Coordinates of C-alpha atoms in Angstrom, one line a residue:
X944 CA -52.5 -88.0 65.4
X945 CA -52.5 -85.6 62.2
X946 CA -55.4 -85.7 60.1
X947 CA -55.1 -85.0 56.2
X948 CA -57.1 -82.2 55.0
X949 CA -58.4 -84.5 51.9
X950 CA -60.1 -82.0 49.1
X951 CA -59.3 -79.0 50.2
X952 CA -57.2 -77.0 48.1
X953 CA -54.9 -74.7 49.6
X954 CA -56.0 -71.5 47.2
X955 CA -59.4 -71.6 49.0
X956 CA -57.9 -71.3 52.7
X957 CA -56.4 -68.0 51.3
X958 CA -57.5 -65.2 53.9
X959 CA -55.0 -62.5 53.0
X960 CA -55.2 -60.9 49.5
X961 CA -51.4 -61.2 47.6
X962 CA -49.5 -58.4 47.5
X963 CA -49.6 -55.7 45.2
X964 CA -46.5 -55.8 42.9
X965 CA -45.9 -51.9 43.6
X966 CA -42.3 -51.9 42.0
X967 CA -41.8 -49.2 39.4
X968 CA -43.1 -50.4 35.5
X969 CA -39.8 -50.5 34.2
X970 CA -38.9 -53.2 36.6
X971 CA -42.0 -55.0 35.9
X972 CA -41.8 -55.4 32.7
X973 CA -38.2 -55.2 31.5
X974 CA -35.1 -57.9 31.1
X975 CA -32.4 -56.7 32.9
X976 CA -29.0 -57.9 30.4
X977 CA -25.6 -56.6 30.9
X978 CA -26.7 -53.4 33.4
X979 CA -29.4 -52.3 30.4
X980 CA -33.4 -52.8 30.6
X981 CA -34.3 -54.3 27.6
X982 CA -38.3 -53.5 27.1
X983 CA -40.6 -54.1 24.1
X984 CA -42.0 -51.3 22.9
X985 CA -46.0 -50.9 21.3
X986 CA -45.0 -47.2 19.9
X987 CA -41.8 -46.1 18.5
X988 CA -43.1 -42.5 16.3
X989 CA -43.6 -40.5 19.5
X990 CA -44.6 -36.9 19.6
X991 CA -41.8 -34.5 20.4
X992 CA -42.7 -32.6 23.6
X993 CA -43.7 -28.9 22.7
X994 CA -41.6 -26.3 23.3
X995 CA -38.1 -29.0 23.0
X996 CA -36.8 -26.5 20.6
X997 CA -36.4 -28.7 17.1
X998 CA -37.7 -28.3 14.3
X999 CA -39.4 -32.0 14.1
X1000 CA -42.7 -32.9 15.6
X1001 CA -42.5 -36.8 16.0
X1002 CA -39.5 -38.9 17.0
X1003 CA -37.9 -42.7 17.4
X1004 CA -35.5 -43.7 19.7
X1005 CA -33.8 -46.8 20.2
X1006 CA -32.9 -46.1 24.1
X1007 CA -34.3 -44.1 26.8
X1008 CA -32.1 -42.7 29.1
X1009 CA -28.6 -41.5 28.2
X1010 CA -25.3 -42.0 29.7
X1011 CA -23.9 -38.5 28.6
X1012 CA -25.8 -37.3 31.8
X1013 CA -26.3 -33.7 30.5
X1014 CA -28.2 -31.9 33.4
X1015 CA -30.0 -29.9 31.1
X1016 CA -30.9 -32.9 29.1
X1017 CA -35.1 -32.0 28.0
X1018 CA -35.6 -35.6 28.1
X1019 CA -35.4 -36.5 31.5
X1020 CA -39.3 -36.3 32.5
X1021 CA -39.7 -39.1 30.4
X1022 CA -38.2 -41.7 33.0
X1023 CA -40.8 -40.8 35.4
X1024 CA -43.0 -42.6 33.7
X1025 CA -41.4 -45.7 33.6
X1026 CA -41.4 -45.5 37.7
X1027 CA -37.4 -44.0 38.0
X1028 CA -36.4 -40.5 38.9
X1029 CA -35.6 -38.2 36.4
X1030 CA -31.9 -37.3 37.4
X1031 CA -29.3 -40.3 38.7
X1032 CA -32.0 -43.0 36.9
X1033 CA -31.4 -41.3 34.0
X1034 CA -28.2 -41.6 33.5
X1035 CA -27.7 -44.8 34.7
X1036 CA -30.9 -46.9 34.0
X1037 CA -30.8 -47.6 30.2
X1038 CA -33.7 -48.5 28.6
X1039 CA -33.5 -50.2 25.1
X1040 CA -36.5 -51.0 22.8
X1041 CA -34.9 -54.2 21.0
X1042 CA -38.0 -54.5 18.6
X1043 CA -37.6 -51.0 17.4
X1044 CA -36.6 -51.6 14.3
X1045 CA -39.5 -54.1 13.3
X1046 CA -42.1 -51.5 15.0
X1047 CA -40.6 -48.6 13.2
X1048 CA -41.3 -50.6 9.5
X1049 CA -44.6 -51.4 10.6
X1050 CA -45.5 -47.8 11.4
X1051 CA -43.6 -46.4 8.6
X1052 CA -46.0 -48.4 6.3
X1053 CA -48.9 -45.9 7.1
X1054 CA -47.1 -42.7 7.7
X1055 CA -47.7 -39.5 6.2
X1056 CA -44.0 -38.6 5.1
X1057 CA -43.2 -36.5 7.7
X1058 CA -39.3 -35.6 8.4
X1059 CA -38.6 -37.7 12.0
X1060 CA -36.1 -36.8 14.5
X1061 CA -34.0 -39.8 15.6
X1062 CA -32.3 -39.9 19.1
X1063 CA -34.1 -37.3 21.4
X1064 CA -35.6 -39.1 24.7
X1065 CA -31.6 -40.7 24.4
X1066 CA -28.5 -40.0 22.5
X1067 CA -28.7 -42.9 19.7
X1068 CA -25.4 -43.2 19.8
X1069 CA -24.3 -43.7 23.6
X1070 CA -22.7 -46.1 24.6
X1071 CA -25.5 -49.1 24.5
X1072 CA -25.5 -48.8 20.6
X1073 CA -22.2 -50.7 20.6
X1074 CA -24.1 -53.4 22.2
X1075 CA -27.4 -53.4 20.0
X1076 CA -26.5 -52.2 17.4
X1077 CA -29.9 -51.0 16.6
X1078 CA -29.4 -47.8 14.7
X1079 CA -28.3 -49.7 11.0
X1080 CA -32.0 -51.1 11.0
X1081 CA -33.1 -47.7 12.2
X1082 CA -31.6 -46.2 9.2
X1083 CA -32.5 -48.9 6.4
X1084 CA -36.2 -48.9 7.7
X1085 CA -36.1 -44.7 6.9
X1086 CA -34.4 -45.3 4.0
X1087 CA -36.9 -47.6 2.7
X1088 CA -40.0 -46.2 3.3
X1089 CA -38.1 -42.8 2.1
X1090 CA -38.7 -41.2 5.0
X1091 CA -36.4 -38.1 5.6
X1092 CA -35.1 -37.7 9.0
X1093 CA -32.3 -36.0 11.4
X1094 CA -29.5 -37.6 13.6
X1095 CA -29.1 -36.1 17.2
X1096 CA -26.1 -37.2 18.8
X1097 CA -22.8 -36.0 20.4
X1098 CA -20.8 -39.3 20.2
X1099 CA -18.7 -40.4 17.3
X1100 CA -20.2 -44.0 16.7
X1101 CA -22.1 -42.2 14.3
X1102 CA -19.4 -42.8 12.4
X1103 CA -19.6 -46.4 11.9
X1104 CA -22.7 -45.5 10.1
X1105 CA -21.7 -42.4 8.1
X1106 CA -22.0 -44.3 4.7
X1107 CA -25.4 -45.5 5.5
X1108 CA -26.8 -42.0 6.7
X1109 CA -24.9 -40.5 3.6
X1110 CA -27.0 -42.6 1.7
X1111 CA -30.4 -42.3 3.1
X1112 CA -29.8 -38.4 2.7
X1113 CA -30.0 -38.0 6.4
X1114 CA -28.8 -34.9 7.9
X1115 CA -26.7 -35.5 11.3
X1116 CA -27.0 -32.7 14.2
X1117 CA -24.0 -33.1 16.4
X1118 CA -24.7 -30.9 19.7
X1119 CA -21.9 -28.6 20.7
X1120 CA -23.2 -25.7 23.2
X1121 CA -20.2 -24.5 24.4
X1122 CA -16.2 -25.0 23.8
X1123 CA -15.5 -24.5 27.4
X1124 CA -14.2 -27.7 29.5
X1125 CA -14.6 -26.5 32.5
X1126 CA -18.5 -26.3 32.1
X1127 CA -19.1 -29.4 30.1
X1128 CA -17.1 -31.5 32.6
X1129 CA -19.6 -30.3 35.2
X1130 CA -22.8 -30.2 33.5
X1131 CA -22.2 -33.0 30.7
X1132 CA -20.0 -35.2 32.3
X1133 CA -20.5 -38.3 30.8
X1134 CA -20.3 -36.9 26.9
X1135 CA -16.9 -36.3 24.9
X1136 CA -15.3 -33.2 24.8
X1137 CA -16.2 -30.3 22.8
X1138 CA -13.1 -30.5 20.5
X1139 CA -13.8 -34.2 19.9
X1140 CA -17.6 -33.1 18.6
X1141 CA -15.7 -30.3 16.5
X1142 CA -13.8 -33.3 15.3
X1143 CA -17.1 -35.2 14.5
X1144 CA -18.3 -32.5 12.7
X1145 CA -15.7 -32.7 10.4
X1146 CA -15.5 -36.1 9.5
X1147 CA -19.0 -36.5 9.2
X1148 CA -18.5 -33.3 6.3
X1149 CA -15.4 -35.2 4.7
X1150 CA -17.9 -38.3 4.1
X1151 CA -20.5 -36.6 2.7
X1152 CA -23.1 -36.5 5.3
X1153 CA -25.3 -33.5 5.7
X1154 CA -23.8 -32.4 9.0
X1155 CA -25.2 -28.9 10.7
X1156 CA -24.1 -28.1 14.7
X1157 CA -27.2 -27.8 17.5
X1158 CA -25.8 -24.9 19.7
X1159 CA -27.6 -26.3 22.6
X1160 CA -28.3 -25.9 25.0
X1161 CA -27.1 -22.6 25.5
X1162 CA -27.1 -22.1 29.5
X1163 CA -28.3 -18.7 30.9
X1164 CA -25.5 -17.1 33.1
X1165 CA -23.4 -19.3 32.5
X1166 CA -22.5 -20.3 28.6
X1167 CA -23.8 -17.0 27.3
X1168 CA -21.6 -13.9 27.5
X1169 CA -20.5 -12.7 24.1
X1170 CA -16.8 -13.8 24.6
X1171 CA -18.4 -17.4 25.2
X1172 CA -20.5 -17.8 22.0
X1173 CA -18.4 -16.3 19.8
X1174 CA -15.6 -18.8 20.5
X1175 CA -18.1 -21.8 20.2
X1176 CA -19.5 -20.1 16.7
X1177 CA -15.9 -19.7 15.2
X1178 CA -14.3 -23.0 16.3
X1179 CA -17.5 -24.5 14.5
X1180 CA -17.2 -22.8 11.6
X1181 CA -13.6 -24.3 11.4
X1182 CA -14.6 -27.7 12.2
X1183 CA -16.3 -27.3 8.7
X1184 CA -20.2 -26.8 9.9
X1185 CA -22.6 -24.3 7.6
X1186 CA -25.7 -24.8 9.6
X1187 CA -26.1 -23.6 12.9
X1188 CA -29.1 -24.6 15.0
X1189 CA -29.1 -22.2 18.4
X1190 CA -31.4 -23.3 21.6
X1191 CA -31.9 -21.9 25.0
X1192 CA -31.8 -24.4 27.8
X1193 CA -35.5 -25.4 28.7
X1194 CA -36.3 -26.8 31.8
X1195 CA -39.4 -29.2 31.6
X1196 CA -40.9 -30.8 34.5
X1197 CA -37.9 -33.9 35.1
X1198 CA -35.4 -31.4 33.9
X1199 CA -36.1 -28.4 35.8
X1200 CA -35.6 -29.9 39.5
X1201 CA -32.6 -31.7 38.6
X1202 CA -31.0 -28.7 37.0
X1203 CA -32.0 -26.5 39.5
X1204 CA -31.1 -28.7 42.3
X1205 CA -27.8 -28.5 40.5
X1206 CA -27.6 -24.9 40.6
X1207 CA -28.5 -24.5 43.8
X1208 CA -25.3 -26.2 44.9
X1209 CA -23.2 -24.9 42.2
X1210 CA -24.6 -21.4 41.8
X1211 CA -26.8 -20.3 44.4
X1212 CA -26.8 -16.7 43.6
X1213 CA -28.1 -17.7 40.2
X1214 CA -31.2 -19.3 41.5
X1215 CA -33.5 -16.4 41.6
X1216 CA -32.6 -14.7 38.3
X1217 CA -33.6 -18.5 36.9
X1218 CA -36.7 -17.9 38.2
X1219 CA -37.4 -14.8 36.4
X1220 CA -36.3 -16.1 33.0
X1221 CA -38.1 -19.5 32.9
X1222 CA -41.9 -20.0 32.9
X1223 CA -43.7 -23.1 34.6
X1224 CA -43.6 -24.5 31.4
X1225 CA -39.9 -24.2 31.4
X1226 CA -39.5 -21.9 28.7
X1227 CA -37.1 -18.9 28.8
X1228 CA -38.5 -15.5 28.4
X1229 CA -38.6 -14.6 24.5
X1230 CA -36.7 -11.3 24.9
X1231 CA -34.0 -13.4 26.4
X1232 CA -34.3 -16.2 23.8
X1233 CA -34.8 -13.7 21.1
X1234 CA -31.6 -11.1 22.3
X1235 CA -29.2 -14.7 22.7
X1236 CA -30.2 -16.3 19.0
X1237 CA -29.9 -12.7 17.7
X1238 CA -26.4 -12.9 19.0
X1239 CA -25.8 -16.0 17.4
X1240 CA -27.2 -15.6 14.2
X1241 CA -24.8 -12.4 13.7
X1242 CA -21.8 -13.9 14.4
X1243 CA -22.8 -17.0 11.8
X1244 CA -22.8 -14.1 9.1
X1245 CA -19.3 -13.1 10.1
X1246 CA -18.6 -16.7 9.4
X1247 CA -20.3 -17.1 6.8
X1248 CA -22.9 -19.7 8.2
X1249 CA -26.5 -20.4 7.9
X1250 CA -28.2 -20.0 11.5
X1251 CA -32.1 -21.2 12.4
X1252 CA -33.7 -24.5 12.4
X1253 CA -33.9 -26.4 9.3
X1254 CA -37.6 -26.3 7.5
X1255 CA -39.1 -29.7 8.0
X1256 CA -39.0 -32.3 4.9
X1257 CA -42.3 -33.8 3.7
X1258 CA -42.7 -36.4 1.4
X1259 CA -45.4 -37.7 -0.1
X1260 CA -46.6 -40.9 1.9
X1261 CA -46.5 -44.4 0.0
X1262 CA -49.6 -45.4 2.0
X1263 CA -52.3 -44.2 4.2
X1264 CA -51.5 -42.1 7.0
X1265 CA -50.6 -43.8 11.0
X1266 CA -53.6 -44.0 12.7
X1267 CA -52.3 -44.4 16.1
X1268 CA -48.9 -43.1 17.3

């Protein structure tokens, strides 16, 4: 014959501790909705990572991740803190900060003026914009708080918001590296073509949107020989462009093993001369850097461009400065 157990709760019988949730954050704490991780952010205005290569210190963006998959993509490290891996996650494993847009106007309210770059730990115009639709509140909260910024993007969804960014008095960088197919298909496979970004660059001209064209990443021993960026400068100078804004690849920790993994396959005899070149910060040598810009910068005076980065905007705050970011 059983006997109840009367008044004894089952919570003190416990003899084995509950496991440890040891799945990565992201999957903690995001919603997973149609294939993207949705997850509230506490922070939007995020330092830039030193050494990225733009002009801007501090950044918002809307997604993390980005579905361009651009193996040089600087970006990538930042997915390791979320508990993914820094290549195939990357590409695949959106993250979207739905809230961004009320976060943004509550930092903006004690910021110090400071020009922001929009769109760098993701392009903020992939593919997951159609979806969210996050950028036109992006825009209007700048715009308010009078904030100037720059655009990064490749994809022409930008578009959609051309009036708005005219507008705000945004500026747009669209990044075109290289005018070769054959290299973008392999090392930016999911991002349009570099005649469709030429295309970009124009239209975003005709409506009256400060457009200039990021020449990145340039990609040592392999995007750089003179034949190669002189084609790239000239067909952006048709498309329009009068600001040219030329990077080196870097290879940050995240970026750096996935590239080079890459390379490895691809180009093994190129391996060691990457070795030389890049620092363990990731940086190329600066008689490298110096001898490819140098390059670029001349053949923008045969066309009759500007070539550098832009001098940052600051304007006067309308409040205190951000005390935490």
């Amino acid at each position: 014959m059983r006997v109840p157990l009367v008044g004894v709760g089952w919570d003190a019988l416990s003899l084995v501790e509950p496991a440890a949730d040891e799945r990565p954050l992201i999957e903690r704490r995001a919603v997973v909705r149609g294939g993207f991780y949705e997850m509230q952010a506490r922070t939007v205005i995020e330092r830039v990572p030193p050494g990225a290569g733009i002009a801007q210190e501090w950044a918002v963006s809307p997604y993390r991740g980005c579905a361009h998959a651009c193996r040089g993509c600087g970006a990538r490290g930042g997915h390791r803190r979320l508990g993914l891996d820094a290549g195939r996650d990357f590409d695949a494993r959106i993250v979207v900060r739905p809230n961004v847009v009320a976060r943004l106007r509550a930092e903006l309210a004690r910021w110090d003026g400071q020009e922001l770059a929009v769109g760098v730990s993701g392009d903020c115009y992939q593919a997951a914009e159609e979806t969210y639709r996050l950028m036109p509140g992006v825009v209007g909260a700048l715009a308010e708080a009078a904030v100037p910024f720059t655009v990064y993007t490749k994809s022409a969804l930008v578009l959609r918001d051309a009036g708005l960014l005219a507008r705000a008095g945004a500026r747009v960088a669209v990044s075109i590296a290289f005018v070769d197919e054959r290299i973008r298909r392999v090392v930016e496979p999911g991002a349009p073509g570099a005649q469709a970004r030429l295309e970009l660059v124009s239209a975003l001209v005709e409506a009256g949107v400060e457009c200039r064209v990021l020449m990145a990443p340039v990609l040592p021993l392999l995007s750089d020989a003179a034949d190669q960026l002189a084609a790239t400068v000239r067909r952006i100078a048709a498309a329009g462009a009068r600001v040219v804004e030329p990077v080196v690849l870097r290879l940050p920790p995240g970026t750096r093993e996935w590239y080079v993994e890459w390379l490895g396959r691809a180009h093994p005899q190129l391996v060691e001369r990457y070795e030389e070149l890049y620092d363990r910060a990731g940086l190329p040598s600066a008689d490298y850097e110096g001898r490819i810009t140098g390059q670029i910068a001349q053949l923008c005076r045969v066309y009759g461009m500007e070539c550098g980065a832009p001098e940052v905007v600051r304007r006067e705050p309308a409040a205190a400065q951000l005390a935490l970011v």
